[in-house]
XYZ file of C-alpha atoms in Angstrom:
339
model
C 117.650 83.235 95.842
C 114.922 82.581 98.389
C 117.539 81.916 101.052
C 119.362 85.106 100.086
C 116.347 87.396 100.228
C 115.175 85.960 103.528
C 118.632 85.889 105.080
C 119.574 89.461 104.232
C 116.351 90.833 105.645
C 116.332 88.742 108.793
C 119.945 89.486 109.619
C 118.940 92.909 110.867
C 116.131 91.547 113.028
C 118.276 89.216 115.105
C 117.459 90.785 118.441
C 115.939 94.184 117.942
C 113.720 93.421 120.901
C 116.687 93.138 123.249
C 116.777 96.850 123.996
C 113.119 97.689 124.432
C 112.212 100.939 126.100
C 109.672 101.368 128.881
C 106.365 100.340 127.318
C 104.590 103.222 129.057
C 106.762 105.741 127.200
C 106.884 104.228 123.731
C 104.246 104.588 121.059
C 104.432 104.401 117.287
C 102.315 105.316 114.280
C 101.787 103.430 111.047
C 100.555 105.596 108.164
C 99.715 103.737 104.945
C 98.340 104.859 101.585
C 95.056 102.999 102.134
C 93.698 100.451 104.596
C 92.110 98.222 101.922
C 94.975 97.159 99.640
C 96.098 93.681 100.853
C 99.708 94.880 100.837
C 98.951 97.514 103.463
C 96.664 95.175 105.390
C 99.567 92.759 105.759
C 101.899 95.631 106.636
C 99.547 96.624 109.453
C 99.412 93.022 110.688
C 103.201 92.906 110.824
C 103.386 96.184 112.695
C 100.699 95.135 115.176
C 102.380 91.825 115.938
C 105.807 93.417 116.413
C 104.357 96.212 118.553
C 102.534 93.746 120.797
C 105.737 91.760 121.260
C 107.712 94.904 122.091
C 105.094 96.399 124.398
C 104.630 99.426 122.133
C 101.342 101.235 121.652
C 100.593 101.363 117.908
C 98.152 103.733 116.209
C 97.350 103.136 112.550
C 96.200 105.690 109.970
C 95.529 105.505 106.230
C 94.508 107.674 103.322
C 90.995 107.311 101.954
C 92.432 106.352 98.556
C 95.917 105.962 97.114
C 97.036 109.561 96.575
C 95.250 111.045 99.605
C 98.168 113.214 100.704
C 96.198 115.508 103.007
C 95.020 112.707 105.291
C 98.579 111.464 105.652
C 99.827 114.928 106.616
C 97.072 115.215 109.224
C 98.086 111.817 110.619
C 101.712 112.924 110.989
C 100.580 116.035 112.848
C 98.456 113.889 115.169
C 101.389 111.575 115.871
C 103.586 114.546 116.796
C 100.953 115.920 119.173
C 100.451 112.477 120.738
C 104.145 112.221 121.575
C 104.872 109.169 119.455
C 108.440 107.872 119.398
C 108.370 107.072 115.708
C 106.369 106.902 112.502
C 106.284 104.223 109.804
C 105.115 105.832 106.567
C 104.170 104.754 103.060
C 103.771 108.130 101.397
C 101.240 108.829 98.663
C 103.098 111.954 97.547
C 106.774 111.349 98.155
C 107.948 114.934 97.742
C 105.052 116.957 99.173
C 105.104 114.923 102.399
C 108.688 115.998 103.164
C 107.650 119.163 105.019
C 105.492 117.215 107.465
C 108.197 114.580 107.884
C 110.729 117.302 108.682
C 108.406 118.630 111.383
C 108.177 115.158 112.907
C 111.937 114.679 112.899
C 112.458 118.139 114.385
C 110.078 117.113 117.158
C 112.327 114.133 117.941
C 110.434 111.343 116.184
C 112.144 108.615 114.177
C 110.568 108.514 110.707
C 110.963 105.372 108.617
C 109.654 105.159 105.066
C 108.244 101.718 104.280
C 108.173 100.430 100.683
C 108.119 103.902 99.093
C 111.263 106.068 99.408
C 110.719 109.756 100.018
C 112.003 112.342 97.559
C 114.752 112.914 98.569
C 115.272 109.544 100.195
C 117.169 111.037 103.143
C 114.145 113.116 104.155
C 113.304 110.094 106.341
C 115.697 108.726 108.939
C 115.649 105.403 107.106
C 113.839 103.439 104.402
C 112.889 99.773 104.675
C 111.812 98.632 101.242
C 111.915 96.241 98.379
C 114.539 97.166 95.820
C 111.757 98.433 93.567
C 114.057 99.110 90.626
C 115.290 95.515 90.797
C 111.684 94.306 91.108
C 110.855 96.062 87.847
C 114.080 94.935 86.212
C 113.339 91.279 86.945
C 109.912 91.335 85.281
C 111.338 93.307 82.358
C 114.112 90.759 81.817
C 111.611 87.924 82.097
C 109.194 89.473 79.591
C 111.957 90.108 77.075
C 113.216 86.539 77.461
C 109.726 85.136 76.919
C 109.349 87.076 73.657
C 112.840 86.301 72.409
C 113.514 87.898 69.025
C 109.949 89.281 69.000
C 110.893 91.650 71.849
C 112.298 93.961 69.174
C 108.756 94.480 67.843
C 106.847 94.513 71.129
C 103.965 96.891 71.764
C 104.085 97.791 75.434
C 101.450 99.347 77.683
C 102.793 100.966 80.854
C 100.191 100.964 83.640
C 101.643 103.239 86.314
C 100.441 104.420 89.715
C 99.707 108.170 89.771
C 100.379 111.364 87.844
C 102.411 112.657 90.816
C 104.923 109.893 90.025
C 105.720 108.680 93.563
C 109.144 107.090 93.811
C 107.893 103.519 94.068
C 106.087 103.887 90.745
C 109.039 105.490 89.003
C 111.467 102.843 90.237
C 109.325 99.910 89.107
C 108.520 101.498 85.735
C 112.123 102.395 84.980
C 113.414 99.057 86.212
C 111.017 97.238 83.893
C 112.101 99.274 80.896
C 115.779 98.718 81.609
C 115.205 95.015 82.097
C 113.312 94.827 78.807
C 116.211 96.525 77.036
C 114.748 99.996 76.513
C 116.934 103.075 76.948
C 115.791 105.339 79.766
C 115.420 109.092 79.544
C 115.582 110.696 82.971
C 115.557 107.685 85.346
C 113.879 109.826 87.998
C 110.613 110.036 86.059
C 108.572 107.951 83.672
C 107.069 108.863 80.310
C 110.013 110.622 78.639
C 111.353 107.593 76.767
C 111.372 107.727 72.957
C 111.350 103.999 72.168
C 108.650 103.262 69.596
C 107.754 100.015 71.363
C 106.105 101.954 74.201
C 102.472 102.577 73.227
C 101.963 104.886 76.189
C 101.626 105.362 79.943
C 98.409 105.621 81.928
C 97.687 105.625 85.651
C 95.699 103.150 87.713
C 95.662 104.387 91.351
C 96.921 100.875 92.095
C 93.476 99.284 91.949
C 91.546 96.958 89.663
C 89.128 99.523 88.282
C 92.001 101.881 87.518
C 93.864 99.077 85.777
C 90.859 98.266 83.620
C 90.329 101.879 82.570
C 94.021 102.480 81.874
C 94.168 99.333 79.745
C 91.093 100.405 77.787
C 92.642 103.823 77.177
C 95.876 102.378 75.826
C 94.102 99.765 73.715
C 92.278 102.668 72.062
C 95.705 104.037 71.108
C 96.950 100.679 69.786
C 94.760 97.558 69.918
C 97.821 95.437 69.076
C 99.450 95.797 72.518
C 101.113 92.497 73.462
C 103.043 93.339 76.668
C 101.584 95.036 79.740
C 103.630 96.328 82.669
C 101.523 96.988 85.766
C 102.462 98.797 88.969
C 100.821 96.098 91.095
C 98.617 93.016 90.914
C 95.215 94.686 91.431
C 96.015 96.865 88.401
C 97.097 93.734 86.526
C 93.771 92.049 87.292
C 91.943 95.066 85.878
C 94.095 95.058 82.749
C 93.306 91.381 82.228
C 89.569 92.052 82.449
C 89.846 94.764 79.803
C 91.724 92.370 77.512
C 89.251 89.556 78.172
C 86.355 91.804 77.196
C 87.781 91.969 73.658
C 88.960 88.356 73.510
C 92.693 89.102 73.707
C 93.500 87.820 77.192
C 95.527 84.881 75.816
C 97.532 87.030 73.387
C 99.087 89.496 75.837
C 101.868 89.055 78.385
C 101.114 90.786 81.715
C 103.788 91.326 84.374
C 103.497 92.946 87.772
C 104.950 93.571 91.230
C 103.689 92.639 94.711
C 103.569 88.898 95.300
C 100.333 88.857 97.263
C 98.505 85.526 97.451
C 95.791 86.603 94.955
C 98.503 87.738 92.541
C 100.457 84.504 92.875
C 97.225 82.590 92.259
C 96.698 84.713 89.162
C 100.013 83.412 87.846
C 98.791 79.859 88.366
C 95.561 80.786 86.573
C 97.349 82.384 83.620
C 96.239 85.958 84.330
C 99.761 87.211 85.062
C 102.913 85.757 83.553
C 105.287 86.740 86.360
C 105.437 89.016 89.369
C 108.162 90.329 91.644
C 107.312 89.379 95.219
C 107.923 91.751 98.125
C 107.471 91.297 101.862
C 105.361 93.959 103.634
C 105.021 92.112 106.936
C 108.793 92.010 107.212
C 109.123 95.717 106.400
C 106.699 96.702 109.131
C 108.122 94.350 111.760
C 111.609 95.697 111.126
C 110.271 99.243 111.393
C 108.659 98.663 114.775
C 111.827 97.033 116.073
C 113.839 100.037 114.878
C 111.507 102.444 116.692
C 111.850 100.376 119.871
C 115.648 100.499 119.682
C 115.602 104.224 118.936
C 113.332 104.890 121.926
C 115.565 102.800 124.163
C 118.956 104.328 123.422
C 118.799 106.504 120.301
C 120.088 103.792 117.940
C 119.419 104.628 114.296
C 118.757 101.981 111.627
C 121.549 101.112 109.202
C 121.238 100.647 105.442
C 122.051 97.527 103.497
C 125.725 97.828 102.473
C 126.042 99.553 99.111
C 122.466 100.875 99.142
C 120.770 103.983 100.504
C 117.984 101.946 102.142
C 117.506 98.652 103.975
C 116.628 96.020 101.381
C 113.851 93.707 102.590
C 114.157 91.321 99.657
C 112.519 90.499 96.324
C 112.017 87.351 94.240
C 110.594 86.806 90.752
C 107.666 84.366 90.867
C 106.700 82.413 87.740
C 106.096 78.880 86.529
C 107.737 79.719 83.196
C 111.372 80.307 84.170
C 113.625 82.121 81.705
C 117.293 81.440 81.129
C 119.453 83.958 82.944
C 116.622 85.354 85.096
C 116.600 83.961 88.636
C 113.111 83.042 89.857
C 111.098 80.950 92.272
C 108.077 78.801 91.428
C 104.427 79.539 92.114
C 104.524 76.875 94.818
C 107.438 78.644 96.524
C 105.779 82.032 96.042
C 102.610 80.686 97.639
C 104.575 79.718 100.754
C 105.855 83.302 101.049
C 102.832 85.293 99.847
C 100.544 87.562 101.832
C 96.981 88.839 101.652
């Protein structure tokens, strides 16, 4: 699987630098949700390296916290005024940002969503992302396989991202539930399922403190929770701390998405059972190359065949493989991790 996920993503890179525009005329913007999450730090590193190679001027912007929509809108407006050729965007509010994105596209900028599809997805010119539904599905399948027959009596805590339900959070949540064998309600939102195994949903803002508080809230609803889905690994670390404070850290299965080096280490340490690894450096490098090609001759990025985005790859990382669920080891995940 590792060869597959690397090969499919790199196939589109082959020589994006072969048609670089005049470096004096090409600039790009990277707008992330925050500048502190290791995922976005690595994304910025990938964008900076690709921009330097292509001779593109890169300006980076970020929200103050995950969910800071207003700062992202202001950054888009600045990029338009500065005459940027393109924008790489990880949106905090995937529907409300569409108006600003439309303004940028109308002004002639190429807008590429990284990691988080816009709502609707075609509001951006293209999306370079992990298959977030598949990422969730893999950890759901793995968790169900680990429990075996006991999966029918699981008590599941769903630690999501934000009440605005950005697409990345919905896709991972719904993928996990499907993988675990739970019927979905409306697959375009979370929280409407009627399966009694779901104790509840709470939001984390994608950070450790949010994960701890959300876990405490759901434990107050049902202290017998034995499976925890988390939107990302910082939230998973917070959930673990909440469980450890009541002596239940060894009784609960935690799964997550990201594949950062701290998260992969947390698998080795027994904090997380499995995570779905994604590749932010690759996303950003591909995005910069696409902006360079667009500035040179108007070439637009193409989607992965059969999908409405370009799939940058995903792999399940665990040292407890499950029959029928393809995975890579912690050692392999460490070779590919970031942060």
